[in-house]
Coordinates of C-alpha atoms in Angstrom, one line a residue:
M1 CA -25.7 -22.1 14.0
V2 CA -28.1 -19.9 12.1
M3 CA -25.1 -18.0 10.5
R4 CA -23.5 -21.4 9.5
S5 CA -26.7 -22.5 7.8
L6 CA -27.0 -19.2 6.0
A7 CA -23.4 -19.5 4.9
M8 CA -24.0 -23.0 3.6
L9 CA -27.0 -21.8 1.6
L10 CA -25.0 -18.9 0.1
L11 CA -22.2 -21.3 -1.0
I12 CA -24.4 -23.8 -2.6
G13 CA -24.2 -23.9 -6.4
M14 CA -20.4 -23.7 -6.7
P15 CA -19.2 -25.9 -9.6
L16 CA -18.1 -29.3 -8.6
A17 CA -16.7 -31.0 -11.7
A18 CA -15.4 -30.3 -15.2
A19 CA -16.8 -31.6 -18.4
D20 CA -14.3 -30.0 -20.9
G21 CA -12.0 -28.3 -18.4
P22 CA -11.5 -27.5 -14.8
A23 CA -14.6 -26.2 -13.0
G24 CA -12.5 -23.9 -10.9
V25 CA -9.2 -22.1 -11.9
L26 CA -6.8 -20.2 -9.7
Q27 CA -4.3 -17.7 -10.9
T28 CA -2.0 -15.3 -9.0
A29 CA 0.3 -12.5 -10.1
P30 CA 3.9 -13.5 -10.5
T31 CA 5.2 -14.7 -7.2
G32 CA 7.8 -11.9 -7.1
K33 CA 5.0 -9.3 -7.5
L34 CA 3.0 -11.0 -4.7
L35 CA 6.0 -10.5 -2.4
T36 CA 6.6 -6.9 -3.5
D37 CA 3.0 -6.0 -3.0
L38 CA 2.9 -7.8 0.4
R39 CA 5.8 -5.6 1.6
A40 CA 4.1 -2.5 0.1
A41 CA 0.8 -3.2 1.9
A42 CA 2.7 -3.8 5.2
K43 CA 4.5 -0.5 4.7
I44 CA 1.3 1.4 4.0
V45 CA -0.2 0.1 7.2
A46 CA 2.8 0.2 9.5
G47 CA 5.6 2.1 7.8
D48 CA 9.1 0.8 7.5
R49 CA 8.5 -1.4 10.5
G50 CA 5.8 -3.2 8.6
S51 CA 7.9 -4.1 5.6
M52 CA 10.8 -5.0 7.8
A53 CA 8.6 -7.3 9.8
I54 CA 7.6 -9.1 6.6
D55 CA 11.3 -9.5 5.5
N56 CA 12.3 -10.7 9.0
G57 CA 9.5 -13.2 9.1
L58 CA 10.3 -14.6 5.7
K59 CA 14.0 -14.8 6.7
E60 CA 13.2 -16.6 9.9
W61 CA 10.9 -19.0 8.0
L62 CA 13.1 -19.7 4.9
G63 CA 16.6 -18.7 5.9
E64 CA 19.0 -16.5 4.1
T65 CA 18.4 -18.2 0.7
G66 CA 14.7 -17.3 0.9
F67 CA 12.7 -18.3 -2.2
T68 CA 15.6 -19.7 -4.2
G69 CA 14.2 -22.6 -6.2
L70 CA 10.9 -21.0 -6.9
D71 CA 10.6 -19.0 -10.1
L72 CA 9.4 -15.6 -9.0
T73 CA 8.7 -14.5 -12.5
K74 CA 5.8 -17.0 -12.9
P75 CA 2.4 -17.0 -11.4
L76 CA 0.9 -19.7 -9.2
L77 CA -1.8 -21.6 -11.1
G78 CA -4.3 -24.2 -9.9
Y79 CA -7.5 -26.0 -10.7
M80 CA -10.2 -27.8 -8.8
L81 CA -11.4 -31.3 -9.6
Y82 CA -14.6 -32.4 -7.8
D83 CA -16.3 -35.7 -7.4
D84 CA -20.0 -35.4 -8.2
K85 CA -20.9 -38.1 -5.7
D86 CA -18.4 -37.9 -2.8
A87 CA -17.4 -34.5 -1.5
T88 CA -14.4 -36.0 0.4
K89 CA -12.8 -36.7 -3.0
T90 CA -12.7 -33.1 -3.9
S91 CA -9.1 -32.3 -5.1
F92 CA -6.9 -29.3 -6.0
V93 CA -3.8 -29.2 -8.2
L94 CA -1.4 -26.3 -7.7
L95 CA 1.2 -25.5 -10.5
A96 CA 4.3 -23.7 -9.3
G97 CA 7.1 -22.5 -11.6
I98 CA 10.6 -23.7 -10.4
T99 CA 14.2 -23.1 -11.4
E100 CA 16.2 -26.2 -10.6
E101 CA 14.7 -29.4 -9.1
K102 CA 17.3 -29.7 -6.4
D103 CA 16.9 -26.0 -5.4
F104 CA 13.1 -26.4 -5.2
L105 CA 13.4 -29.5 -3.1
D106 CA 15.7 -27.5 -0.8
F107 CA 13.2 -24.7 -0.7
L108 CA 10.5 -27.2 0.4
E109 CA 12.8 -28.5 3.2
R110 CA 13.4 -24.9 4.4
A111 CA 9.6 -24.3 4.3
H112 CA 9.3 -27.3 6.7
L113 CA 7.8 -29.6 4.1
K114 CA 9.5 -32.9 3.8
P115 CA 9.3 -34.3 0.3
V116 CA 9.6 -38.1 0.3
A117 CA 10.6 -39.5 -3.1
D118 CA 8.5 -42.3 -4.5
E119 CA 10.6 -45.5 -4.9
K120 CA 9.0 -46.4 -8.2
V121 CA 8.1 -43.2 -10.1
K122 CA 10.8 -40.7 -10.9
G123 CA 9.8 -37.1 -10.0
L124 CA 6.9 -38.2 -7.7
Y125 CA 7.0 -37.1 -4.1
R126 CA 4.7 -37.2 -1.0
L127 CA 4.6 -34.0 0.9
G128 CA 2.4 -35.2 3.8
S129 CA -1.1 -36.2 4.7
F130 CA -3.7 -35.4 7.3
D131 CA -7.2 -36.6 8.2
I132 CA -10.5 -34.9 7.4
P133 CA -12.7 -35.3 10.6
A134 CA -15.5 -37.9 10.4
Q135 CA -18.8 -36.5 9.2
A136 CA -22.3 -37.7 8.9
G137 CA -22.3 -40.8 6.8
N138 CA -18.6 -41.4 7.3
A139 CA -17.8 -43.4 10.4
E140 CA -14.1 -42.8 10.2
A141 CA -11.9 -39.8 9.4
Q142 CA -10.9 -39.6 5.8
P143 CA -7.2 -39.4 4.8
F144 CA -6.2 -36.3 2.8
V145 CA -2.9 -36.8 1.0
V146 CA -0.6 -34.2 -0.6
N147 CA 1.5 -35.5 -3.5
M148 CA 3.8 -33.7 -5.9
R149 CA 5.1 -34.4 -9.4
L150 CA 8.1 -32.5 -10.9
D151 CA 8.1 -32.1 -14.6
G152 CA 10.7 -29.8 -16.2
T153 CA 10.2 -26.3 -14.7
T154 CA 6.8 -27.0 -13.2
A155 CA 5.8 -28.5 -9.9
Y156 CA 2.4 -30.1 -9.8
I157 CA 1.2 -30.3 -6.2
G158 CA -1.9 -32.4 -5.7
F159 CA -4.1 -32.0 -2.6
N160 CA -6.2 -35.1 -2.3
V161 CA -4.9 -36.2 -5.7
P162 CA -3.5 -39.8 -6.1
G163 CA 0.1 -39.9 -7.3
E164 CA -0.8 -41.5 -10.6
S165 CA -3.3 -38.7 -11.4
L166 CA -0.3 -36.3 -11.4
D167 CA 1.2 -38.0 -14.5
P168 CA 2.3 -35.2 -16.9
A169 CA 0.0 -36.7 -19.5
K170 CA -3.0 -36.3 -17.3
V171 CA -2.7 -32.9 -15.7
Y172 CA -3.7 -29.5 -17.2
K173 CA -0.7 -27.5 -18.3
A174 CA -0.1 -23.9 -17.5
D175 CA -0.9 -22.6 -21.0
K176 CA -4.4 -24.1 -20.6
L177 CA -5.0 -22.2 -17.3
F178 CA -3.2 -18.9 -17.6
D179 CA -5.1 -15.8 -18.6
A180 CA -2.7 -13.1 -19.9
T181 CA -5.3 -10.4 -19.5
E182 CA -5.7 -10.9 -15.8
T183 CA -4.1 -8.2 -13.6
A184 CA -5.4 -9.2 -10.1
L185 CA -3.1 -10.4 -7.4
L186 CA -5.2 -13.5 -7.1
V187 CA -8.3 -14.7 -8.9
F188 CA -10.5 -17.8 -8.6
K189 CA -12.9 -18.4 -11.5
Q190 CA -15.8 -20.9 -11.5
Y191 CA -17.3 -22.4 -14.6
N192 CA -20.8 -23.7 -13.9
D193 CA -21.4 -24.7 -17.5
R194 CA -18.9 -27.4 -16.9
M195 CA -20.9 -28.9 -14.1
P196 CA -22.4 -32.4 -14.8
P197 CA -26.0 -33.1 -14.0
E198 CA -25.2 -35.2 -10.9
V199 CA -23.5 -32.2 -9.3
M200 CA -26.6 -30.1 -9.9
K201 CA -28.7 -32.8 -8.2
N202 CA -26.3 -33.0 -5.2
A203 CA -26.3 -29.2 -4.9
T204 CA -30.1 -29.0 -4.8
K205 CA -30.2 -31.8 -2.2
T206 CA -27.6 -29.9 -0.1
Y207 CA -29.6 -26.7 -0.4
E208 CA -32.8 -28.5 0.7
D209 CA -31.0 -29.9 3.8
A210 CA -29.5 -26.6 4.7
M211 CA -32.8 -24.8 4.3
K212 CA -34.4 -27.4 6.7
N213 CA -31.6 -26.8 9.2
L214 CA -32.1 -23.1 9.0
K215 CA -35.9 -23.4 9.6
D216 CA -35.2 -25.7 12.6
E217 CA -32.7 -23.2 14.0
L218 CA -35.0 -20.3 13.6
A219 CA -37.8 -22.2 15.3
G220 CA -35.4 -23.0 18.1
L221 CA -34.8 -19.3 18.6
G222 CA -38.5 -18.7 18.8
I223 CA -38.8 -17.4 15.2
A224 CA -41.3 -19.8 13.9
E225 CA -43.9 -17.5 12.4
K226 CA -45.1 -18.7 9.0
G227 CA -44.6 -15.3 7.3
V228 CA -41.0 -15.1 8.5
L229 CA -40.1 -18.6 7.4
E230 CA -41.7 -18.1 4.0
A231 CA -39.9 -14.8 3.4
A232 CA -36.6 -16.3 4.5
E233 CA -37.2 -19.3 2.2
K234 CA -37.9 -17.0 -0.8
L235 CA -34.7 -15.1 -0.2
M236 CA -32.7 -18.3 0.0
N237 CA -34.4 -19.6 -3.2
S238 CA -33.3 -16.5 -5.0
V239 CA -29.7 -17.0 -3.8
M240 CA -29.9 -20.6 -5.0
K241 CA -31.2 -19.5 -8.4
M242 CA -28.4 -16.9 -8.7
N243 CA -25.8 -19.6 -8.2
M244 CA -27.5 -22.2 -10.4
E245 CA -28.2 -19.7 -13.3
A246 CA -24.6 -18.3 -13.3
K247 CA -22.6 -19.5 -16.3
E248 CA -19.4 -18.2 -14.8
S249 CA -18.4 -16.5 -11.6
G250 CA -15.2 -15.4 -9.9
T251 CA -13.5 -13.5 -7.1
R252 CA -10.5 -11.2 -7.4
L253 CA -8.0 -9.7 -4.9
T254 CA -6.5 -6.4 -6.0
L255 CA -4.2 -3.9 -4.4
N256 CA -3.4 -0.3 -5.5
T257 CA -0.1 0.4 -3.8
T258 CA -0.5 4.2 -4.6
S259 CA -3.9 4.8 -3.2
G260 CA -3.7 2.0 -0.6
E261 CA -7.0 0.4 -1.8
L262 CA -7.2 -3.3 -1.2
G263 CA -10.2 -4.8 -3.1
I264 CA -12.1 -8.0 -3.2
D265 CA -14.5 -8.1 -6.1
S266 CA -16.8 -10.8 -7.3
Y267 CA -18.7 -11.3 -10.6
Y268 CA -21.5 -13.5 -11.8
V269 CA -22.1 -14.0 -15.5
P270 CA -25.7 -15.4 -16.0
K271 CA -26.7 -18.0 -18.5
A272 CA -28.3 -16.4 -21.6
G273 CA -32.1 -16.1 -21.3
S274 CA -32.2 -17.0 -17.6
E275 CA -34.3 -15.1 -15.1
F276 CA -31.1 -14.1 -13.4
A277 CA -29.8 -12.5 -16.6
K278 CA -33.0 -10.5 -16.9
L279 CA -32.7 -9.3 -13.3
I280 CA -29.1 -8.2 -13.8
A281 CA -29.9 -6.4 -17.0
E282 CA -32.7 -4.5 -15.4
R283 CA -30.7 -3.5 -12.3
K284 CA -30.4 0.3 -12.1
P285 CA -27.1 2.1 -11.1
T286 CA -26.8 2.6 -7.3
V287 CA -27.6 6.1 -6.1
N288 CA -28.1 7.8 -2.8
Q289 CA -30.8 10.3 -2.1
F290 CA -28.4 12.3 0.2
G291 CA -25.3 12.0 -1.9
A292 CA -25.0 15.7 -2.3
L293 CA -24.0 16.0 1.4
A294 CA -20.5 14.7 0.5
N295 CA -18.3 17.3 -1.1
N296 CA -14.8 18.6 -1.1
T297 CA -15.2 19.8 2.5
T298 CA -16.2 16.5 3.9
A299 CA -14.1 15.4 6.9
A300 CA -15.9 12.1 7.5
G301 CA -19.1 10.4 6.5
V302 CA -21.1 7.3 5.9
M303 CA -23.3 6.5 2.8
L304 CA -25.6 3.6 2.7
Q305 CA -28.2 2.3 0.3
F306 CA -29.9 -0.7 1.9
P307 CA -30.3 -3.3 -0.9
I308 CA -34.1 -3.6 -0.6
G309 CA -34.4 -3.5 -4.4
I310 CA -34.3 -7.3 -4.0
K311 CA -38.0 -8.2 -3.7
E312 CA -37.3 -11.1 -1.3
V313 CA -35.3 -8.9 1.1
Q314 CA -38.2 -6.4 1.0
D315 CA -40.7 -9.1 1.9
L316 CA -38.5 -10.3 4.8
L317 CA -38.2 -6.8 6.2
V318 CA -41.9 -6.1 5.9
V319 CA -42.7 -9.3 7.7
G320 CA -40.3 -8.3 10.5
L321 CA -41.8 -4.8 10.8
E322 CA -45.3 -6.2 10.9
K323 CA -44.2 -8.7 13.6
G324 CA -42.8 -5.6 15.5
Q325 CA -46.2 -4.0 15.3
E326 CA -47.9 -7.0 16.8
E327 CA -45.4 -7.1 19.6
M328 CA -46.0 -3.5 20.4
K329 CA -49.7 -4.2 20.8
K330 CA -48.8 -6.6 23.6
D331 CA -46.4 -4.1 25.2
P332 CA -47.5 -0.6 24.0
P333 CA -45.4 2.5 24.4
P334 CA -46.5 5.4 26.7
P335 CA -49.7 7.0 25.6
F336 CA -48.0 10.2 24.5
L337 CA -45.8 8.2 22.1
K338 CA -48.4 5.7 20.8
D339 CA -49.4 7.7 17.7
V340 CA -45.8 8.6 17.0
V341 CA -44.7 5.0 17.1
D342 CA -47.6 3.8 15.1
E343 CA -47.0 6.3 12.3
T344 CA -43.3 5.5 12.4
M345 CA -43.9 1.8 11.9
L346 CA -46.4 2.5 9.1
G347 CA -44.0 4.8 7.4
L348 CA -41.1 2.3 7.6
I349 CA -43.3 -0.4 6.0
R350 CA -44.2 2.1 3.2
T351 CA -40.5 2.9 2.8
V352 CA -39.4 -0.7 2.5
K353 CA -42.1 -1.4 0.0
S354 CA -41.1 1.7 -2.1
G355 CA -37.7 0.1 -2.7
T356 CA -35.7 3.2 -1.5
M357 CA -34.0 3.2 1.8
D358 CA -30.9 5.5 1.7
F359 CA -29.0 6.8 4.7
A360 CA -26.2 9.3 4.9
I361 CA -24.3 11.2 7.6
T362 CA -21.4 13.6 7.0
M363 CA -19.3 16.1 8.9
N364 CA -18.1 18.9 6.7
G365 CA -15.8 21.8 7.4
P366 CA -14.1 23.7 8.9
D367 CA -15.6 27.0 8.0
K368 CA -13.7 30.3 8.3
D369 CA -14.2 30.2 12.1
G370 CA -13.0 26.6 12.4
H371 CA -16.4 25.1 13.0
F372 CA -17.9 22.0 11.4
V373 CA -21.5 21.0 10.5
A374 CA -22.8 17.4 10.8
A375 CA -25.9 16.4 8.8
A376 CA -27.8 13.1 8.5
G377 CA -30.7 12.0 6.3
F378 CA -32.8 8.9 6.2
S379 CA -35.2 7.9 3.5
F380 CA -38.8 7.8 4.7
D381 CA -41.9 7.6 2.6
N382 CA -43.9 10.6 3.8
A383 CA -42.7 11.5 7.3
I384 CA -45.3 14.3 7.6
P385 CA -47.8 12.0 9.6
V386 CA -45.0 11.4 12.2
E387 CA -44.5 15.1 12.5
K388 CA -48.3 15.6 13.0
A389 CA -48.3 12.9 15.7
I390 CA -45.5 14.7 17.6
K391 CA -47.3 18.0 17.5
A392 CA -50.7 16.5 18.5
N393 CA -49.1 14.8 21.6
F394 CA -46.4 17.4 22.4
K395 CA -48.2 18.8 25.4
D396 CA -48.1 15.4 27.0
F397 CA -44.3 14.9 26.4
P398 CA -42.1 14.8 29.6
A399 CA -40.9 18.2 30.7
Q400 CA -37.2 17.3 30.0
A401 CA -38.2 16.9 26.4
T402 CA -40.4 19.9 26.0
S403 CA -37.9 22.1 27.7
V404 CA -35.3 21.5 25.0
M405 CA -37.4 20.8 21.9
K406 CA -38.7 23.8 20.0
L407 CA -41.2 23.2 17.2
D408 CA -41.7 25.3 14.0
V409 CA -38.6 27.5 14.6
D410 CA -38.2 28.1 10.8
K411 CA -39.4 26.9 7.4
I412 CA -37.6 25.8 4.2
G413 CA -40.3 26.1 1.5
A414 CA -43.3 24.3 2.9
I415 CA -41.3 22.1 5.3
N416 CA -41.2 23.0 9.0
I417 CA -37.9 23.2 10.8
H418 CA -37.7 22.2 14.5
A419 CA -34.8 22.4 16.9
I420 CA -33.4 20.8 20.0
D421 CA -31.5 23.2 22.2
P422 CA -29.5 21.0 24.6
P423 CA -28.6 22.4 28.0
A424 CA -25.0 23.6 28.3
E425 CA -24.6 21.7 31.5
G426 CA -23.2 18.3 30.8
E427 CA -22.3 19.2 27.3
P428 CA -19.8 16.7 25.7
E429 CA -16.3 18.0 25.8
G430 CA -15.5 20.2 22.7
Y431 CA -19.1 20.2 21.5
S432 CA -19.5 23.9 21.1
Q433 CA -16.0 24.4 19.9
L434 CA -16.6 21.8 17.2
F435 CA -20.0 22.9 15.9
G436 CA -20.4 26.6 16.9
D437 CA -24.2 26.7 16.8
R438 CA -25.3 24.2 19.5
K439 CA -28.8 23.5 18.3
V440 CA -29.8 20.3 16.5
Y441 CA -32.2 21.2 13.7
F442 CA -34.5 18.5 12.2
A443 CA -37.3 18.2 9.7
F444 CA -39.9 15.8 8.4
G445 CA -40.4 15.8 4.6
P446 CA -42.3 13.8 2.0
K447 CA -39.2 11.7 1.2
G448 CA -37.2 11.6 4.4
V449 CA -36.3 12.6 7.9
Y450 CA -33.4 15.1 8.2
A451 CA -31.2 16.5 11.0
A452 CA -28.2 18.8 11.2
V453 CA -26.0 20.5 13.8
G454 CA -23.4 23.2 13.6
N455 CA -22.8 26.4 11.7
G456 CA -24.6 26.0 8.4
A457 CA -27.0 23.4 9.7
K458 CA -30.0 24.9 7.9
D459 CA -28.1 25.0 4.7
S460 CA -27.4 21.3 5.0
L461 CA -31.1 20.7 5.6
K462 CA -31.9 22.7 2.5
T463 CA -29.4 20.6 0.5
M464 CA -31.0 17.4 1.6
L465 CA -34.6 18.6 0.9
N466 CA -33.8 19.9 -2.6
S467 CA -31.2 17.6 -3.9
K468 CA -31.8 14.7 -6.3
P469 CA -30.3 11.2 -5.9
T470 CA -26.7 11.1 -7.0
P471 CA -24.5 8.1 -8.1
A472 CA -23.1 6.4 -5.0
N473 CA -21.7 3.1 -3.7
A474 CA -24.1 0.8 -1.9
F475 CA -21.9 1.4 1.2
D476 CA -19.2 4.0 1.8
I477 CA -17.2 5.2 4.8
L478 CA -15.4 8.5 3.9
A479 CA -12.5 10.2 5.6
N480 CA -10.3 13.2 4.8
P481 CA -7.0 12.9 6.8
K482 CA -6.5 16.7 7.1
R483 CA -10.0 17.8 7.9
L484 CA -10.8 14.8 10.2
G485 CA -7.6 15.5 12.0
Q486 CA -8.6 19.2 12.4
A487 CA -12.0 18.1 13.9
I488 CA -10.3 15.7 16.3
T489 CA -7.9 18.4 17.4
T490 CA -10.7 20.8 18.1
V491 CA -12.2 18.3 20.6
A492 CA -9.0 16.7 21.9
P493 CA -5.6 18.2 20.9
Q494 CA -3.6 15.2 22.0
A495 CA -5.7 12.8 20.0
G496 CA -5.5 15.2 17.0
A497 CA -1.8 15.1 17.1
M498 CA -1.9 11.3 17.1
A499 CA -4.4 11.4 14.2
E500 CA -2.0 13.6 12.2
Q501 CA 0.9 11.3 12.9
V502 CA -1.1 8.2 11.8
M503 CA -3.2 9.5 8.8
G504 CA -1.0 12.4 7.7
T505 CA -2.4 15.8 6.5
E506 CA -3.4 15.1 2.9
D507 CA -6.5 17.2 2.0
K508 CA -8.2 14.4 0.1
T509 CA -11.4 12.4 0.9
Y510 CA -10.8 8.7 0.8
S511 CA -13.3 5.8 0.7
C512 CA -12.1 3.8 3.7
Y513 CA -14.6 1.0 3.3
T514 CA -16.7 0.5 0.3
L515 CA -19.2 -1.9 -1.2
S516 CA -20.3 -1.3 -4.7
I517 CA -22.9 -3.3 -6.7
S518 CA -23.6 -3.0 -10.4
G519 CA -25.5 -4.9 -13.1
G520 CA -25.6 -5.1 -16.9
D521 CA -24.2 -8.1 -18.6
S522 CA -23.0 -9.5 -15.3
L523 CA -23.5 -8.9 -11.6
K524 CA -20.5 -7.2 -10.0
M525 CA -19.9 -6.7 -6.3
K526 CA -16.7 -5.1 -4.9
F527 CA -15.6 -4.6 -1.3
S528 CA -12.6 -2.3 -0.9
L529 CA -10.6 -1.3 2.2
N530 CA -8.2 1.6 2.2
L531 CA -5.1 0.6 4.2
K532 CA -4.1 4.2 4.9
I533 CA -6.9 4.9 7.4
L534 CA -8.3 2.4 10.0
P535 CA -5.8 -0.5 9.4
R536 CA -3.0 2.0 9.9
W537 CA -4.6 3.4 13.0
I538 CA -5.0 -0.1 14.4
A539 CA -1.4 -0.9 13.7
Y540 CA -0.3 2.3 15.4
T541 CA -2.4 1.7 18.5
I542 CA -1.0 -1.9 18.8
A543 CA 2.6 -0.6 18.4
E544 CA 2.0 2.1 21.0
A545 CA 0.5 -0.4 23.4
R546 CA 3.7 -2.4 23.3

């Protein structure tokens, strides 16, 4: 329920009507390219079996004549028409290029749509209808009709659009919707500057209702503290403002059939002079304090910059951490850990307030002996007090901790290096073969907490301690098929052979999952997924299970 309320708040502010054009416009690549790229994506994930499955599925659905009747050289276009007072009257018109009318009608029949010709209006058909379930304020289900009007080489398909509104003189034509510069497989653009005042009022009311529901649900979960609710409300207000102060926004779907990258990117163009415009213009490029860990020897890794540059998010996190401090007073940790926990919580609060919270973990290698080194760093505003608390209470730590933890085993500049030397008994399979040096080295610095294991661990610590922030995505999962396969083979040869079969042996580091955020004249957010790595592995696992 809480997630549904949050989703409602995030969606508020979408344009709901058009003053001088459609408030929302849809455009796809030519239908033929959509089909070609669909087959290519399936082949990337599942090989020839994948593309064959697409072809067989389409043949089973449409028969031998397939898409005959649909003009595969033209894109699909569409536009939204919203009612500013009644959301159930929201409608969508889809424009599809066709070849011959009779062939297109036959295509619809094969697609299990039954066009029923209107007895009075030539070229008007009904494709079906269904009911929208009853909602608050509506005692009965609302009928949702699908009508179609054929005009020359274009089919106008109206969802919740009366037949008379599909008159060729009333609909938007393709040349008014098509953007020749667009290269995405699919894009939907929203134009908030075409939104009438009534829609703005309705959106604000919807936001207020959703915010009230969120508060009630948080209270129902026992999260009723004033500070938490205030911080959450500030965050939602900023989301609402972003939507309301965007002149234009959109979402694109892209596919690079060479690299295997499937992308979903969104953009928000602010209204000139708005607070949103100022925030976007001031947004700094995303960097990661530990970006230097990733290099041409990286087998796998994760990079994360938590988006606490947003003041409202920082406030919410601080409130949460302070609540955690209060809870620990009621149920305190063991005496030997109290100072350590207290300094950790204080440090986390300082870190959040500083606006920098980066995290990175990488596994690099292999070296000349076939070993890898894993390293991790976490931003922490002055971790030295935590180190001091550990040392002050170390004599009281349990024997199983003091027997493996060695303090001050080395130094890098003024920073002390500590180590954990785990017992060989019970060692995870392949641990020593993978890393060589078994010890886990760690350090507390003025800007972070650092740890590394394996041959070259101390060099990795030195890299993290001395490196400057480098450009990076907000979130990035990295994988190199060849090097990751070598690491897996070291631990489990059979699994390594499977990894090589699935991912191949290309010595190239891919971004498997990525979220990038940038500012400037517009706010841009992009999520990308590389089909060559995890989706391919999932498909392979499913195929083997069968």
